[in-house]
Coordinates of C-alpha atoms and ligand atoms in Angstrom, one line a residue:
M25 CA -102.7 -21.8 -17.1
R26 CA -103.5 -18.2 -16.4
S27 CA -102.5 -18.9 -12.8
H28 CA -98.9 -19.0 -14.0
L29 CA -99.1 -15.4 -15.3
L30 CA -97.7 -12.8 -12.9
N31 CA -100.4 -10.3 -12.1
D32 CA -102.4 -8.8 -9.3
M33 CA -104.3 -12.1 -8.8
T34 CA -101.2 -14.3 -8.6
A35 CA -98.9 -12.0 -6.6
E36 CA -99.2 -14.3 -3.6
R37 CA -98.3 -17.3 -5.6
Y38 CA -95.3 -15.5 -7.0
R39 CA -94.2 -14.5 -3.5
R40 CA -94.4 -18.2 -2.4
S41 CA -92.6 -19.7 -5.4
V42 CA -89.8 -17.1 -5.5
T43 CA -89.3 -17.4 -1.7
E44 CA -89.0 -21.2 -2.1
G45 CA -86.5 -20.7 -5.0
V46 CA -84.5 -18.2 -3.1
E47 CA -84.5 -20.5 0.0
R48 CA -83.1 -23.3 -2.0
V49 CA -80.4 -21.3 -3.7
A50 CA -79.4 -19.7 -0.4
N51 CA -79.1 -23.2 1.2
R52 CA -77.1 -24.3 -1.8
L53 CA -74.7 -21.4 -1.4
A54 CA -74.5 -21.8 2.3
T55 CA -73.5 -25.5 2.1
T56 CA -71.4 -25.5 -1.1
R57 CA -67.8 -24.7 -0.4
R58 CA -66.3 -26.5 -3.4
P59 CA -66.5 -24.7 -6.7
F60 CA -67.6 -27.9 -8.6
T61 CA -68.5 -31.5 -8.3
G62 CA -66.3 -32.6 -11.2
V63 CA -69.2 -34.0 -13.1
T64 CA -68.4 -34.8 -16.7
P65 CA -70.6 -34.0 -19.8
D66 CA -71.0 -37.8 -20.3
E67 CA -72.5 -38.1 -16.8
L68 CA -74.7 -35.1 -16.9
A69 CA -76.0 -35.1 -20.5
P70 CA -78.2 -38.2 -20.0
V71 CA -79.8 -36.6 -16.9
V72 CA -80.7 -33.5 -18.9
S73 CA -81.8 -35.5 -22.0
A74 CA -84.1 -37.7 -19.9
I75 CA -86.3 -34.8 -19.0
D76 CA -89.5 -34.9 -21.1
L77 CA -90.1 -31.3 -22.0
D78 CA -93.6 -32.1 -23.2
R79 CA -94.7 -33.4 -19.8
P80 CA -94.7 -30.4 -17.5
L81 CA -94.6 -30.9 -13.7
G82 CA -97.1 -28.2 -13.3
D83 CA -95.7 -27.3 -9.9
A84 CA -92.7 -25.0 -9.0
S85 CA -91.6 -27.2 -6.0
A86 CA -91.4 -30.3 -8.2
A87 CA -89.5 -28.3 -10.9
L88 CA -87.1 -27.0 -8.2
D89 CA -86.5 -30.6 -7.0
E90 CA -85.7 -31.7 -10.5
L91 CA -83.4 -28.7 -11.0
E92 CA -81.2 -30.0 -8.2
D93 CA -80.3 -32.9 -10.4
V94 CA -80.0 -31.2 -13.7
Y95 CA -78.3 -28.1 -12.6
L96 CA -77.9 -26.8 -9.1
R97 CA -75.9 -29.7 -7.6
D98 CA -73.3 -29.7 -10.3
A99 CA -73.1 -26.0 -11.3
V100 CA -69.8 -24.2 -11.2
Y101 CA -70.0 -21.9 -8.2
F102 CA -68.2 -18.6 -8.4
H103 CA -68.8 -17.8 -4.8
S104 CA -66.4 -20.6 -3.8
P105 CA -63.1 -19.2 -2.6
R106 CA -61.4 -21.8 -4.8
Y107 CA -63.0 -20.8 -8.0
L108 CA -60.0 -19.0 -9.5
A109 CA -60.5 -19.4 -13.2
H110 CA -62.1 -16.8 -15.4
L111 CA -63.3 -13.3 -15.1
N112 CA -66.4 -14.3 -13.2
C113 CA -67.3 -12.7 -9.9
P114 CA -69.3 -13.7 -6.9
V115 CA -72.3 -11.3 -6.9
V116 CA -73.3 -8.7 -4.3
I117 CA -76.7 -9.2 -2.7
P118 CA -78.2 -5.8 -3.6
A119 CA -77.6 -6.6 -7.2
V120 CA -79.3 -10.0 -7.0
L121 CA -82.2 -8.2 -5.3
G122 CA -82.3 -5.8 -8.3
E123 CA -82.3 -8.8 -10.6
A124 CA -85.4 -10.2 -8.9
V125 CA -87.2 -6.9 -9.2
L126 CA -86.2 -6.1 -12.8
S127 CA -87.3 -9.5 -14.2
A128 CA -90.6 -9.4 -12.4
V129 CA -91.5 -5.9 -13.6
N130 CA -89.9 -6.8 -16.9
S131 CA -89.3 -3.3 -18.1
S132 CA -87.8 -3.0 -21.6
L133 CA -85.3 -0.2 -21.9
D134 CA -85.8 0.5 -25.6
T135 CA -88.4 3.2 -25.2
W136 CA -89.7 5.5 -22.5
D137 CA -93.2 4.0 -23.0
Q138 CA -91.9 0.6 -22.0
S139 CA -89.7 1.7 -19.0
A140 CA -90.4 5.2 -17.7
G141 CA -88.2 5.6 -14.6
G142 CA -86.1 2.6 -15.7
T143 CA -84.8 4.8 -18.5
L144 CA -84.0 7.7 -16.2
I145 CA -82.2 5.3 -13.8
E146 CA -80.1 3.9 -16.6
R147 CA -79.2 7.5 -17.8
R148 CA -78.2 8.5 -14.3
L149 CA -75.8 5.6 -14.1
I150 CA -74.4 6.3 -17.5
D151 CA -73.8 9.9 -16.4
W152 CA -72.3 8.7 -13.1
T153 CA -69.9 6.3 -14.9
A154 CA -68.9 9.0 -17.5
Q155 CA -68.2 11.4 -14.7
R156 CA -66.1 8.9 -12.9
I157 CA -64.1 8.4 -16.1
G158 CA -63.9 12.2 -16.7
L159 CA -65.4 12.2 -20.2
G160 CA -66.8 15.7 -19.9
P161 CA -70.1 17.4 -20.3
A162 CA -71.1 16.0 -23.7
A163 CA -70.7 12.4 -22.7
D164 CA -73.3 9.7 -23.0
G165 CA -73.6 6.0 -23.4
V166 CA -75.8 3.0 -23.0
F167 CA -75.9 -0.3 -21.2
T168 CA -75.1 -3.4 -23.2
S169 CA -75.0 -7.2 -22.9
G170 CA -71.2 -7.3 -22.3
G171 CA -67.8 -6.1 -23.2
T172 CA -68.0 -7.8 -26.6
Q173 CA -71.0 -5.8 -27.6
S174 CA -69.6 -2.6 -26.1
N175 CA -66.4 -3.0 -28.1
L176 CA -68.4 -3.7 -31.3
Q177 CA -70.5 -0.6 -30.8
A178 CA -67.5 1.6 -30.0
L179 CA -65.7 0.4 -33.1
L180 CA -68.9 1.0 -35.2
L181 CA -68.9 4.6 -34.1
A182 CA -65.2 4.9 -34.8
R183 CA -65.7 3.5 -38.3
Q184 CA -68.5 6.0 -39.0
E185 CA -66.4 8.8 -37.7
A186 CA -63.3 7.8 -39.8
K187 CA -62.0 10.0 -42.5
T188 CA -62.8 7.5 -45.3
T189 CA -65.6 5.3 -46.3
D190 CA -63.2 3.0 -48.1
L191 CA -63.3 0.1 -45.6
A192 CA -60.2 -1.6 -47.0
K193 CA -58.1 1.4 -46.0
L194 CA -59.1 1.4 -42.3
R195 CA -56.8 0.2 -39.6
I196 CA -57.4 -0.5 -35.9
F197 CA -54.4 -0.7 -33.5
S198 CA -54.5 -2.8 -30.4
S199 CA -51.9 -4.7 -28.4
E200 CA -51.2 -8.3 -28.9
C201 CA -52.8 -8.9 -25.5
S202 CA -56.1 -7.1 -26.4
H203 CA -59.4 -9.0 -26.4
F204 CA -60.4 -11.1 -29.4
S205 CA -63.7 -9.1 -29.7
V206 CA -61.6 -6.4 -31.4
Q207 CA -60.8 -8.8 -34.3
K208 CA -64.4 -10.1 -34.2
S209 CA -65.8 -6.5 -34.4
A210 CA -63.5 -5.6 -37.3
T211 CA -64.8 -8.6 -39.3
L212 CA -68.5 -7.8 -38.4
L213 CA -67.9 -4.2 -39.4
G214 CA -66.8 -5.3 -42.9
L215 CA -63.1 -4.4 -42.5
G216 CA -60.5 -6.5 -44.3
P217 CA -58.5 -9.3 -42.7
E218 CA -55.5 -6.9 -42.3
A219 CA -57.5 -4.3 -40.5
V220 CA -56.3 -5.0 -36.9
V221 CA -52.6 -4.1 -36.5
S222 CA -51.2 -6.0 -33.5
I223 CA -48.8 -3.9 -31.4
P224 CA -46.2 -5.7 -29.3
V225 CA -46.2 -5.5 -25.5
D226 CA -43.4 -4.8 -23.1
R227 CA -42.3 -7.1 -20.3
D228 CA -45.2 -6.1 -18.2
K229 CA -47.6 -6.9 -21.1
R230 CA -48.4 -3.3 -21.8
M231 CA -48.6 -1.9 -25.3
Q232 CA -45.3 -0.5 -26.5
T233 CA -46.1 3.0 -27.5
V234 CA -42.9 3.4 -29.5
A235 CA -44.1 0.5 -31.7
L236 CA -47.6 2.1 -31.9
A237 CA -46.1 5.4 -33.0
A238 CA -44.1 3.6 -35.7
E239 CA -47.2 1.6 -36.9
L240 CA -49.3 4.8 -37.0
E241 CA -46.6 6.5 -39.1
R242 CA -46.3 3.6 -41.4
C243 CA -50.1 3.5 -41.8
R244 CA -50.1 7.1 -42.9
A245 CA -47.1 6.7 -45.2
E246 CA -48.9 3.9 -47.0
G247 CA -52.0 6.0 -47.6
L248 CA -54.1 4.0 -45.1
V249 CA -56.4 5.5 -42.5
P250 CA -56.1 4.9 -38.8
M251 CA -59.6 4.3 -37.6
A252 CA -59.1 3.6 -33.9
V253 CA -56.5 2.9 -31.3
V254 CA -57.8 0.4 -28.7
A255 CA -56.1 0.6 -25.4
T256 CA -56.8 -2.1 -22.9
A257 CA -57.2 -1.1 -19.3
G258 CA -56.8 -4.6 -17.8
T259 CA -55.9 -7.3 -20.3
T260 CA -57.9 -10.5 -19.8
D261 CA -54.8 -12.6 -19.1
F262 CA -52.5 -10.3 -17.2
G263 CA -54.6 -7.4 -16.0
S264 CA -52.0 -5.1 -17.6
I265 CA -53.0 -1.6 -18.3
D266 CA -51.7 0.0 -21.5
P267 CA -50.0 3.4 -21.0
L268 CA -53.2 5.5 -21.5
P269 CA -51.7 9.1 -21.5
E270 CA -49.1 8.2 -24.2
I271 CA -51.7 6.4 -26.3
A272 CA -54.1 9.4 -26.0
E273 CA -51.3 11.7 -27.2
L274 CA -50.6 9.5 -30.2
A275 CA -54.4 9.2 -31.0
G276 CA -54.6 13.0 -30.9
L277 CA -51.5 13.4 -33.1
Y278 CA -52.9 11.0 -35.7
E279 CA -56.5 12.3 -35.3
T280 CA -57.8 8.9 -34.6
W281 CA -60.5 7.5 -32.3
M282 CA -59.3 6.3 -28.9
H283 CA -61.2 3.4 -27.4
V284 CA -60.4 2.2 -24.0
D285 CA -61.4 -1.4 -23.3
A286 CA -61.8 -1.3 -19.5
A287 CA -64.1 -4.4 -19.4
Y288 CA -61.9 -5.7 -16.6
G289 CA -60.2 -2.7 -15.2
C290 CA -63.3 -0.6 -14.7
G291 CA -63.5 -1.6 -11.1
L292 CA -60.6 0.9 -10.6
L293 CA -63.1 3.7 -11.2
V294 CA -64.5 3.0 -7.7
S295 CA -61.2 1.9 -6.0
P296 CA -60.3 4.0 -3.1
A297 CA -56.6 2.9 -3.4
R298 CA -55.9 2.4 -7.1
R299 CA -58.0 4.9 -9.2
H300 CA -54.8 6.5 -10.4
L301 CA -54.0 3.4 -12.5
L302 CA -56.6 4.6 -14.9
D303 CA -55.1 8.1 -15.3
G304 CA -55.4 9.1 -19.0
I305 CA -58.7 7.2 -19.5
E306 CA -60.4 10.6 -19.5
H307 CA -59.0 11.3 -23.0
A308 CA -60.9 8.4 -24.5
D309 CA -63.5 8.8 -27.2
S310 CA -65.2 5.7 -26.0
V311 CA -64.9 3.3 -23.1
T312 CA -66.1 -0.3 -22.4
V313 CA -66.9 -1.2 -18.8
D314 CA -68.1 -4.6 -17.6
Y315 CA -69.9 -4.2 -14.3
H316 CA -70.3 -8.0 -14.4
K317 CA -66.6 -8.4 -13.9
S318 CA -65.1 -6.0 -11.4
F319 CA -68.3 -4.4 -9.9
F320 CA -69.5 -7.8 -8.6
Q321 CA -72.7 -7.7 -10.7
P322 CA -74.6 -10.6 -12.1
V323 CA -74.3 -11.3 -15.9
S324 CA -75.2 -9.3 -17.9
S325 CA -74.2 -5.8 -16.9
S326 CA -72.0 -3.7 -19.1
A327 CA -71.9 -0.3 -20.8
V328 CA -70.3 1.6 -23.6
L329 CA -69.6 5.3 -22.8
V330 CA -68.7 8.0 -25.4
R331 CA -67.1 11.4 -25.0
D332 CA -69.5 13.0 -27.6
A333 CA -73.2 12.0 -27.3
A334 CA -73.7 13.0 -31.0
T335 CA -71.7 10.1 -32.2
L336 CA -74.3 7.7 -30.9
R337 CA -76.5 8.8 -33.8
H338 CA -74.7 6.2 -35.8
A339 CA -76.7 3.6 -33.9
T340 CA -80.0 5.4 -34.5
Y341 CA -82.7 3.9 -36.7
H342 CA -86.4 4.7 -36.6
A343 CA -89.6 2.6 -36.7
D344 CA -93.0 4.2 -36.9
Y345 CA -94.3 1.8 -34.3
L346 CA -91.5 2.4 -31.8
N347 CA -89.5 5.5 -32.0
P348 CA -90.8 7.6 -34.8
R349 CA -89.0 10.7 -35.9
P350 CA -89.1 13.5 -34.7
T351 CA -88.7 12.3 -31.2
V352 CA -89.8 15.7 -29.8
E353 CA -93.5 15.1 -28.8
V354 CA -96.3 16.9 -27.0
G355 CA -96.7 15.6 -23.5
A356 CA -93.1 14.8 -22.9
P357 CA -92.0 14.1 -19.3
P358 CA -90.7 17.1 -17.4
A359 CA -87.4 18.3 -18.7
S360 CA -84.5 17.2 -16.5
G361 CA -81.0 16.0 -17.1
G362 CA -80.8 17.7 -20.5
L363 CA -83.9 16.0 -21.9
R364 CA -85.3 19.3 -23.0
G365 CA -88.8 17.9 -23.5
S366 CA -87.8 15.2 -25.9
I367 CA -88.9 11.6 -25.3
P368 CA -85.9 9.7 -24.0
N369 CA -85.8 6.5 -26.1
Q370 CA -82.7 4.6 -25.3
V371 CA -83.2 2.4 -28.4
D372 CA -81.8 5.4 -30.4
K373 CA -78.4 4.7 -28.8
S374 CA -78.3 0.9 -28.7
L375 CA -77.6 -2.0 -31.0
Q376 CA -80.3 -3.9 -29.2
T377 CA -84.1 -3.3 -29.4
T378 CA -85.8 -5.1 -26.5
R379 CA -83.3 -4.7 -23.7
R380 CA -83.1 -5.8 -20.1
F381 CA -83.1 -3.2 -17.3
D382 CA -79.6 -4.4 -16.1
A383 CA -78.9 -0.9 -14.8
L384 CA -81.2 -1.6 -11.8
K385 CA -78.6 -4.0 -10.3
L386 CA -75.9 -1.4 -10.2
W387 CA -78.4 1.1 -8.9
M388 CA -79.4 -1.1 -6.0
T389 CA -75.7 -1.8 -5.4
L390 CA -74.7 1.8 -5.2
R391 CA -77.8 2.7 -3.1
V392 CA -77.0 0.0 -0.5
M393 CA -73.2 -0.3 -0.5
G394 CA -72.0 2.8 -2.2
A395 CA -69.2 3.1 -4.7
D396 CA -66.5 2.9 -2.1
G397 CA -68.0 -0.4 -0.9
V398 CA -67.7 -1.9 -4.3
G399 CA -64.2 -0.4 -4.8
Q400 CA -63.0 -1.8 -1.5
L401 CA -63.9 -5.3 -2.7
F402 CA -62.0 -4.9 -5.9
D403 CA -59.0 -3.5 -3.9
E404 CA -59.1 -6.6 -1.7
V405 CA -58.7 -8.9 -4.7
C406 CA -55.9 -6.8 -6.1
D407 CA -54.2 -7.0 -2.8
L408 CA -54.7 -10.7 -2.7
A409 CA -53.1 -11.0 -6.2
A410 CA -50.1 -9.0 -5.0
A411 CA -49.7 -11.4 -2.1
G412 CA -50.2 -14.4 -4.4
W413 CA -47.4 -13.0 -6.6
E414 CA -45.1 -13.0 -3.6
L415 CA -45.9 -16.6 -2.9
L416 CA -45.3 -17.7 -6.5
A417 CA -42.1 -15.6 -7.0
A418 CA -40.7 -17.2 -3.8
D419 CA -41.7 -20.8 -4.9
P420 CA -39.0 -22.6 -6.9
R421 CA -41.7 -25.0 -8.3
Y422 CA -43.3 -22.1 -10.3
D423 CA -42.5 -19.6 -12.9
V424 CA -44.7 -16.5 -12.7
V425 CA -45.0 -14.1 -15.6
V426 CA -45.8 -10.6 -14.4
R427 CA -46.3 -8.8 -11.1
P428 CA -50.0 -8.1 -11.3
Q429 CA -51.6 -4.6 -11.5
L430 CA -55.0 -6.0 -11.1
S431 CA -56.0 -9.5 -9.9
T432 CA -54.7 -12.2 -12.3
L433 CA -51.6 -14.4 -11.9
V434 CA -50.2 -16.3 -14.8
Y435 CA -47.7 -19.0 -13.8
R436 CA -46.4 -22.4 -14.8
Y437 CA -45.3 -25.5 -12.8
I438 CA -41.6 -26.2 -13.5
P439 CA -40.5 -29.6 -12.2
R440 CA -36.9 -29.8 -11.0
S441 CA -36.2 -33.1 -12.8
V442 CA -37.6 -32.3 -16.3
T443 CA -36.4 -29.9 -18.9
D444 CA -38.4 -31.0 -22.0
P445 CA -40.8 -28.0 -22.5
V446 CA -43.4 -30.1 -24.3
L447 CA -43.6 -32.5 -21.3
I448 CA -43.9 -29.5 -19.0
D449 CA -46.7 -28.1 -21.1
R450 CA -48.5 -31.4 -20.8
A451 CA -48.0 -31.6 -17.1
N452 CA -49.5 -28.2 -16.6
L453 CA -52.4 -29.0 -18.8
H454 CA -53.0 -32.3 -17.0
A455 CA -52.8 -30.5 -13.6
R456 CA -55.5 -28.1 -14.7
K457 CA -57.8 -30.9 -16.0
A458 CA -57.2 -33.1 -12.9
L459 CA -58.0 -30.3 -10.6
F460 CA -61.2 -29.5 -12.5
A461 CA -62.2 -33.2 -12.4
S462 CA -61.6 -33.3 -8.6
G463 CA -63.8 -30.3 -8.1
E464 CA -61.5 -29.0 -5.4
A465 CA -60.6 -25.9 -7.3
V466 CA -61.0 -24.4 -10.8
V467 CA -58.1 -22.6 -12.5
A468 CA -57.7 -21.3 -16.0
G469 CA -55.0 -21.9 -18.6
T470 CA -53.4 -19.8 -21.3
K471 CA -50.3 -19.6 -23.5
V472 CA -47.3 -17.4 -23.0
G473 CA -44.7 -17.5 -25.8
G474 CA -46.3 -20.6 -27.1
R475 CA -45.9 -22.5 -23.8
Q476 CA -48.8 -23.7 -21.6
Y477 CA -49.3 -21.6 -18.5
L478 CA -52.0 -21.6 -15.8
K479 CA -53.9 -18.7 -14.6
F480 CA -55.7 -17.5 -11.4
T481 CA -58.3 -14.8 -12.0
L482 CA -59.0 -13.5 -8.5
L483 CA -62.3 -11.8 -8.1
N484 CA -63.5 -13.3 -4.8
P485 CA -62.6 -11.3 -1.7
E486 CA -63.2 -14.4 0.4
T487 CA -60.3 -16.2 -1.2
T488 CA -57.2 -16.1 1.1
T489 CA -53.5 -16.6 0.5
E490 CA -54.0 -20.0 2.3
D491 CA -56.4 -20.9 -0.5
I492 CA -53.8 -19.9 -3.1
A493 CA -51.0 -21.8 -1.4
A494 CA -53.3 -24.9 -1.0
V495 CA -54.3 -24.8 -4.7
L496 CA -50.6 -24.5 -5.8
G497 CA -49.9 -27.6 -3.7
L498 CA -52.7 -29.5 -5.4
I499 CA -51.4 -28.4 -8.9
A500 CA -47.9 -29.5 -8.0
G501 CA -49.2 -32.9 -6.8
H502 CA -51.2 -33.5 -10.0
A503 CA -48.3 -32.4 -12.2
E504 CA -45.8 -34.6 -10.4
Q505 CA -48.2 -37.6 -10.7
F506 CA -48.4 -37.0 -14.4
L507 CA -44.7 -36.7 -14.8
G508 CA -44.1 -39.8 -12.7
E509 CA -46.3 -41.9 -15.0
N510 CA -45.0 -40.4 -18.2
L511 CA -41.3 -40.5 -17.3
V512 CA -41.7 -44.2 -16.5
H513 CA -43.2 -44.8 -19.9
A514 CA -40.6 -42.7 -21.6
S515 CA -37.7 -44.5 -20.1
Ligands
LIG615 C1 -64.1 -10.0 -20.8 C2 -63.5 -9.0 -21.7 C3 -64.2 -8.6 -22.9 C4 -65.5 -9.2 -23.3 O1 -66.5 -8.9 -22.4 P1 -67.8 -9.9 -22.3 O2 -68.6 -9.2 -21.3 O3 -67.3 -11.3 -22.0 O4 -68.5 -9.9 -23.7 C5 -63.6 -7.6 -23.6 N1 -62.4 -7.1 -23.3 C6 -61.7 -7.5 -22.2 C7 -60.4 -6.9 -21.9 C8 -62.2 -8.5 -21.4 O5 -61.6 -8.9 -20.3

């Protein structure tokens, strides 16, 4: 069994099995154009259940053969130009290369003595991101598992910095289009059910700052304490960007923490054409970025950045075996980047302990493609969304909600012959399901004003306007078929 351990003796074996695995996935990607096969849970579950986990195959080739049946053939492929559903991206090759390296070396980024250069690489990328945001000289941050965790940590810091320890008095303000992780975080942080104040959005799905000002004033008048204002830079459904400069001004006026959730919009940080859409983000106290959304990185790759490094102390706990205090030790690595002889233990800043070296993927990406290269890809999908909006707006079969700032389109099929909104809801839902079952394309769904809408999240630069037009044709076909059947029954 030792032969399965990766070490100097098995390096050749590792090389062979990884090469074979890479070969298979590369062939899969090269020959799979459709995003999905349409397999159902009922069809696939018996295949997975039939595997006897107590009878190993012993051999990587055999396990890869088996994997074709249980996973690879029927996976959902984000590299397909007709995968248009959620905030998932096709990944760039340098990042996948980084993934192969980081899991083989298996550094853990909690302490310097488990990572060495890995820690320094992560810190460089945190500094690089903070600089792109414009957070100033005292900024810091840490990589996380995703936007959910980044938002949780940011709000934890905001809670600890708040002007009261009476949790029942704390209020968080975010738009009605903000991500549900804001609510989830509030609950995890022990705040009351009323803690998150939902601020209405304007026609473009951006937070109404007049309403925010009124709610902040009301909060103060009622003797409550504003803990944080969460501005979303790229809402999950609409890609809308809240008015960051105005929100920053209000946060300053009411002396409250400003968090910017740029999980989706962070790609603008490297966009050669659209960086200005994030103007005002530099005023934030904390920022969430999901590189695994708009930087074309494999899951997981995310970070939380803070304006003031000192606030990260709220995540610091010590263990004698891991990161004993004081952290200043004899024999520290050479001082650089403000380390001043202390041992850089990233666990002091993180909610996690053992932690993947996800930063390496972004590092390889920047070293191979450069920031502009990534930003150009994001610009391409934003351009595509703008073209898709033109298509939808000119198409009498569809109602489209907002002209996109980023790369989502929310729309609804509206048949000429039917006016019953419930039936139209069902036709749209049916079209989405039927499309998924066909495997020809994958689109998402959401609700707008209580009505069923459909959504394209465009993150694949390979998708064309022809793909969008073709998928709209397929949706119309499925919806019409449903209406045909149901109108016959109804009459
Ligand atoms: C995706 C998203 C999140 C959550 O990020 P995960 O990486 O999925 O945990 C948070 N906020 C916004 C605006 C998002 O789009």
